[in-house]
């Protein structure tokens, strides 16, 4: 058997680049791609301490939607969803992007009010959103228990039909292949251990593979952003937590939409291959351990079985965790930092996969122009001092 | 699941506790003189080390006492527990 063609080179670092991106996950790769595609900036390196897209990009449950409550978030996530809609064709790679519909269940009168409010807010922002009552939910997703006697009664749900899932590995590989074709160096096994900052400006990064000079440095390091920012003397409003997920053994097709329940912290979809993919909320304590506690999985499975009694005999194949960077308002931080030439894209926490193309495109713009892209502007660091938070804890409680 | 040493009840399962984040965050001594950014620091910015971390736990399903431990955020080892 011959080895298939490699999708990207595996270059050694050169001594200097115009832009050095720290972190080769989905956001780092997308940022590199859009720097080249939209701004003609190709003297770029993406530095990854492990292997490409082996962090949260490899670990997430791939839910994509744009039905966020506030105008700022809706605009950013909808920008991303529109990019998703053309991305397979554009990258020449089947991303298995499937707009199968995302349900967010309401289990209480308060949930119903929040859900209806979000549907209205979404519509005002030109985002497709529908409110389904319990009978309509049952029709859309027959395997859900919507009977009045259920432990978590389903009183209704919001539905975004354009939401869905994609194959995360394909997304990373497709972006990497295109970035590489533009001449961008994707450098693995290269950990950034510090920065050279003189006169308030970043000049170079120190790495496990030597010093690399940089015109600009762009962080895209997800759960490790605080550690990196600390090397640059910055203290960011981020906390790193484990976020766990699991898959079942392979099943025949049984669930053809995404079901999320914020109140009971569980969400489920069925991947193309056939496994049920389920996720929970974060583990409460700070951790960089890439593992979580079993009681979190247990609670999540208990809730899932109440919602889907038909899954009671399904076996868990494997569980895992990523390290997610959670911000105080559950919204990302995108933009310049107090260090000239140093940019940050972080705080996507539990929900940044869906933003991969959107974040990449607005971050690339911000880096190229040195000022925030209009869609990124409200997400700048300053909001924590001005108080203009974008609080997505409410309606989107589990912000996957 | 971690075993967390409650100063009153001894080692108990993690799911009996609620997490309280960084320990020792003091209310500003001169609140009227703080800038907006200093307030942002007090309200929003916390240490987030990869390593040893002083943090608060609350034995909510037990004796309901708040206490501080030193825990490693990679290994989850607790070394400086209250006596
Ligand atoms: C279990 C789980 C489920 C999730 N489910 C969803 C979901 O359904 N929908 C959704 O939208 N989002 C979801 N997310 C969130 C999403 O995965 C993240 O928000 C997103 O992947 C973060 O961006 P990224 O891909 O660039 O991160 P990552 O892939 O983590 O990339 C960051 C990279 O930086 C590298 N790095 C860190 N420090 C250094 C250093 N010093 N030097 C060099 N490189 C470094 C890391 O090795 C890593 O590869 C989920 C996350 C998890 C963990
Ligand atoms: Zn106790």
Coordinates of N, CA, C and O and ligand atoms in Angstrom, one line a residue, chain A residues 22-28 47-51 53-64 190-193 220-224 228 243-245 267 320-325 348-356 399-400, ligand 1:
Chain A
X22 N 0.4 31.8 17.0 CA 0.7 30.8 18.1 C -0.5 29.9 18.3 O -1.5 30.4 18.8
X23 N -0.4 28.7 17.9 CA -1.5 27.7 18.1 C -2.0 27.2 16.7 O -2.5 28.0 15.9
X24 N -1.9 26.0 16.5 CA -2.3 25.4 15.2 C -3.6 24.6 15.4 O -3.7 23.4 14.9
X25 N -4.6 25.2 16.0 CA -5.9 24.6 16.1 C -6.7 25.2 14.9 O -6.2 25.8 14.0
X26 N -8.0 25.0 15.0 CA -8.9 25.5 13.9 C -8.7 27.0 13.7 O -8.6 27.5 12.6
X27 N -8.7 27.8 14.8 CA -8.6 29.2 14.7 C -7.3 29.7 14.1 O -7.3 30.6 13.3
X28 N -6.2 29.1 14.6 CA -4.9 29.5 14.0 C -4.8 29.2 12.5 O -4.3 30.0 11.8
X47 N 2.7 28.3 14.6 CA 3.5 27.4 15.5 C 2.6 26.6 16.4 O 1.7 27.2 17.1
X48 N 2.8 25.3 16.4 CA 2.0 24.4 17.2 C 2.9 23.6 18.1 O 3.8 22.9 17.6
X49 N 2.6 23.5 19.4 CA 3.4 22.8 20.3 C 3.3 21.3 20.2 O 4.2 20.6 20.4
X50 N 2.2 20.8 19.7 CA 2.0 19.4 19.5 C 1.9 19.1 18.1 O 2.7 19.5 17.3
X51 N 0.9 18.3 17.7 CA 0.6 18.2 16.3 C -0.6 19.0 15.9 O -1.4 19.4 16.7
X53 N -3.8 20.7 15.0 CA -5.3 20.5 15.4 C -5.5 19.3 16.3 O -6.4 18.5 16.1
X54 N -4.6 19.1 17.3 CA -4.7 18.0 18.2 C -5.3 18.5 19.6 O -5.5 17.7 20.5
X55 N -5.6 19.8 19.7 CA -6.2 20.3 20.9 C -7.7 20.3 20.8 O -8.3 19.2 20.5
X56 N -8.4 21.4 21.2 CA -9.8 21.4 21.2 C -10.4 21.1 19.8 O -11.5 20.6 19.7
X57 N -9.7 21.4 18.8 CA -10.1 21.2 17.4 C -10.4 19.7 17.2 O -11.3 19.3 16.5
X58 N -9.6 18.8 17.8 CA -9.8 17.4 17.7 C -10.8 16.9 18.7 O -11.2 15.7 18.6
X59 N -11.2 17.7 19.6 CA -12.0 17.1 20.8 C -13.4 17.7 20.8 O -14.2 17.2 21.7
X60 N -13.8 18.6 20.0 CA -15.1 19.2 20.1 C -16.2 18.4 19.5 O -15.9 17.5 18.7
X61 N -17.4 18.8 19.8 CA -18.6 18.0 19.3 C -19.2 18.6 18.1 O -20.3 18.3 17.7
X62 N -18.6 19.6 17.5 CA -18.8 20.1 16.2 C -20.2 20.8 15.9 O -20.6 20.9 14.8
X63 N -20.9 21.2 17.0 CA -22.2 21.9 16.8 C -21.9 23.3 16.2 O -21.1 24.0 16.7
X64 N -22.7 23.5 15.2 CA -22.6 24.8 14.5 C -24.0 25.5 14.5 O -25.0 24.8 14.1
X190 N 6.6 22.7 18.1 CA 7.3 24.0 18.3 C 6.5 24.8 19.3 O 5.5 25.5 19.0
X191 N 6.9 24.7 20.5 CA 6.2 25.4 21.6 C 6.8 26.8 21.9 O 8.0 27.0 22.0
X192 N 5.9 27.8 21.9 CA 6.3 29.1 22.2 C 6.5 29.2 23.8 O 5.5 28.9 24.5
X193 N 7.7 29.7 24.2 CA 8.0 29.7 25.6 C 8.1 31.1 26.1 O 8.3 31.3 27.3
X220 N -3.6 32.2 19.2 CA -4.7 31.4 18.9 C -4.6 30.1 19.7 O -4.6 29.0 19.1
X221 N -4.4 30.2 21.0 CA -4.0 29.1 21.8 C -5.0 28.5 22.7 O -4.7 27.7 23.6
X222 N -6.3 29.0 22.5 CA -7.4 28.5 23.3 C -7.1 28.3 24.8 O -6.8 29.3 25.4
X223 N -7.2 27.1 25.4 CA -7.1 26.9 26.8 C -5.8 27.4 27.4 O -5.7 27.6 28.6
X224 N -4.7 27.6 26.6 CA -3.4 28.0 27.1 C -3.1 29.5 26.9 O -2.0 29.9 27.1
X228 N 0.4 31.9 27.9 CA 1.1 32.7 26.9 C 1.1 34.2 27.3 O 2.1 34.9 27.2
X243 N -13.5 20.5 29.6 CA -14.8 20.2 29.0 C -14.8 18.8 28.4 O -13.9 18.5 27.6
X244 N -15.7 18.0 28.9 CA -15.7 16.6 28.5 C -16.8 16.3 27.4 O -17.8 17.0 27.2
X245 N -16.5 15.2 26.7 CA -17.5 14.7 25.7 C -17.3 13.2 25.6 O -16.4 12.7 26.2
X267 N -26.1 17.6 25.4 CA -26.5 17.8 24.0 C -26.0 16.5 23.2 O -25.0 15.9 23.6
X320 N -13.5 11.9 26.8 CA -12.2 12.6 26.7 C -12.6 14.1 27.2 O -13.7 14.4 27.4
X321 N -11.5 14.9 27.3 CA -11.7 16.3 27.6 C -10.7 17.2 26.9 O -9.7 16.7 26.5
X322 N -11.1 18.4 26.7 CA -10.2 19.4 26.2 C -10.1 20.5 27.3 O -10.8 20.5 28.3
X323 N -9.2 21.5 27.1 CA -9.0 22.6 28.0 C -9.6 23.8 27.4 O -9.1 24.3 26.3
X324 N -10.7 24.3 28.0 CA -11.4 25.5 27.3 C -11.2 26.7 28.1 O -11.1 26.7 29.4
X325 N -11.1 27.8 27.4 CA -10.7 29.2 28.0 C -12.0 29.9 28.1 O -12.6 30.5 27.2
X348 N -13.1 31.6 23.6 CA -14.2 31.0 22.9 C -14.8 29.9 23.7 O -15.9 29.3 23.4
X349 N -14.1 29.5 24.7 CA -14.6 28.5 25.7 C -15.2 27.3 25.1 O -14.5 26.5 24.4
X350 N -16.5 27.0 25.4 CA -17.1 25.8 25.0 C -17.7 25.8 23.6 O -18.3 24.9 23.1
X351 N -17.5 27.0 22.9 CA -18.3 27.1 21.7 C -17.6 27.7 20.5 O -18.2 28.3 19.6
X352 N -16.3 27.5 20.3 CA -15.6 28.2 19.3 C -15.4 27.4 18.0 O -14.9 28.0 17.0
X353 N -15.8 26.1 17.9 CA -15.7 25.4 16.7 C -16.5 26.0 15.6 O -16.1 26.3 14.5
X354 N -17.8 26.4 16.0 CA -18.7 27.0 15.0 C -18.1 28.3 14.4 O -18.5 28.7 13.3
X355 N -17.2 28.9 15.2 CA -16.7 30.2 14.8 C -15.4 30.1 14.0 O -14.8 31.1 13.6
X356 N -15.0 28.8 13.7 CA -13.7 28.7 13.1 C -13.5 29.6 11.9 O -12.5 30.4 11.9
X399 N -22.8 27.1 26.0 CA -22.6 27.9 24.7 C -21.8 27.0 23.7 O -20.8 27.5 23.2
X400 N -22.3 25.8 23.4 CA -21.6 25.0 22.4 C -22.0 25.5 21.0 O -23.2 25.8 20.8
Ligands
LIG1 C1 -15.3 18.5 24.6 C2 -15.5 19.8 23.8 C3 -16.7 20.0 23.0 C4 -16.8 21.1 22.3 N1 -18.0 21.3 21.5 C5 -18.1 22.3 20.8 C6 -19.3 22.4 19.9 O1 -20.1 21.5 19.8 N2 -19.4 23.5 19.1 C7 -18.5 24.5 19.1 O2 -18.7 25.5 18.4 N3 -17.4 24.5 19.9 C8 -17.2 23.4 20.7 N4 -16.1 23.3 21.6 C9 -15.2 24.5 21.6 C10 -14.1 24.5 20.5 O3 -13.5 23.2 20.4 C11 -13.1 25.6 20.8 O4 -13.7 26.8 21.2 C12 -12.2 25.8 19.6 O5 -11.7 24.6 19.1 C13 -11.0 26.7 20.0 O6 -10.2 27.1 18.9 P1 -9.0 26.2 18.3 O7 -9.6 25.2 17.4 O8 -8.1 27.1 17.7 O9 -8.4 25.5 19.6 P2 -7.3 24.4 19.7 O10 -7.5 23.3 18.8 O11 -7.3 24.0 21.2 O12 -6.0 25.1 19.3 C14 -5.1 25.8 20.2 C15 -3.7 25.2 19.9 O13 -2.7 26.0 20.5 C16 -1.7 25.2 20.9 N5 -0.8 25.8 21.9 C17 -1.1 26.1 23.1 N6 -0.1 26.6 23.8 C18 0.9 26.7 22.8 C19 2.3 27.2 22.9 N7 2.8 27.7 24.0 N8 3.0 27.1 21.7 C20 2.5 26.6 20.6 N9 1.2 26.1 20.5 C21 0.5 26.2 21.6 C22 -2.4 23.9 21.4 O14 -1.5 22.8 21.4 C23 -3.6 23.8 20.4 O15 -3.3 22.9 19.4 C24 -15.8 22.2 22.3 C25 -14.7 22.0 23.0 C26 -14.5 20.8 23.8 C27 -13.2 20.6 24.5

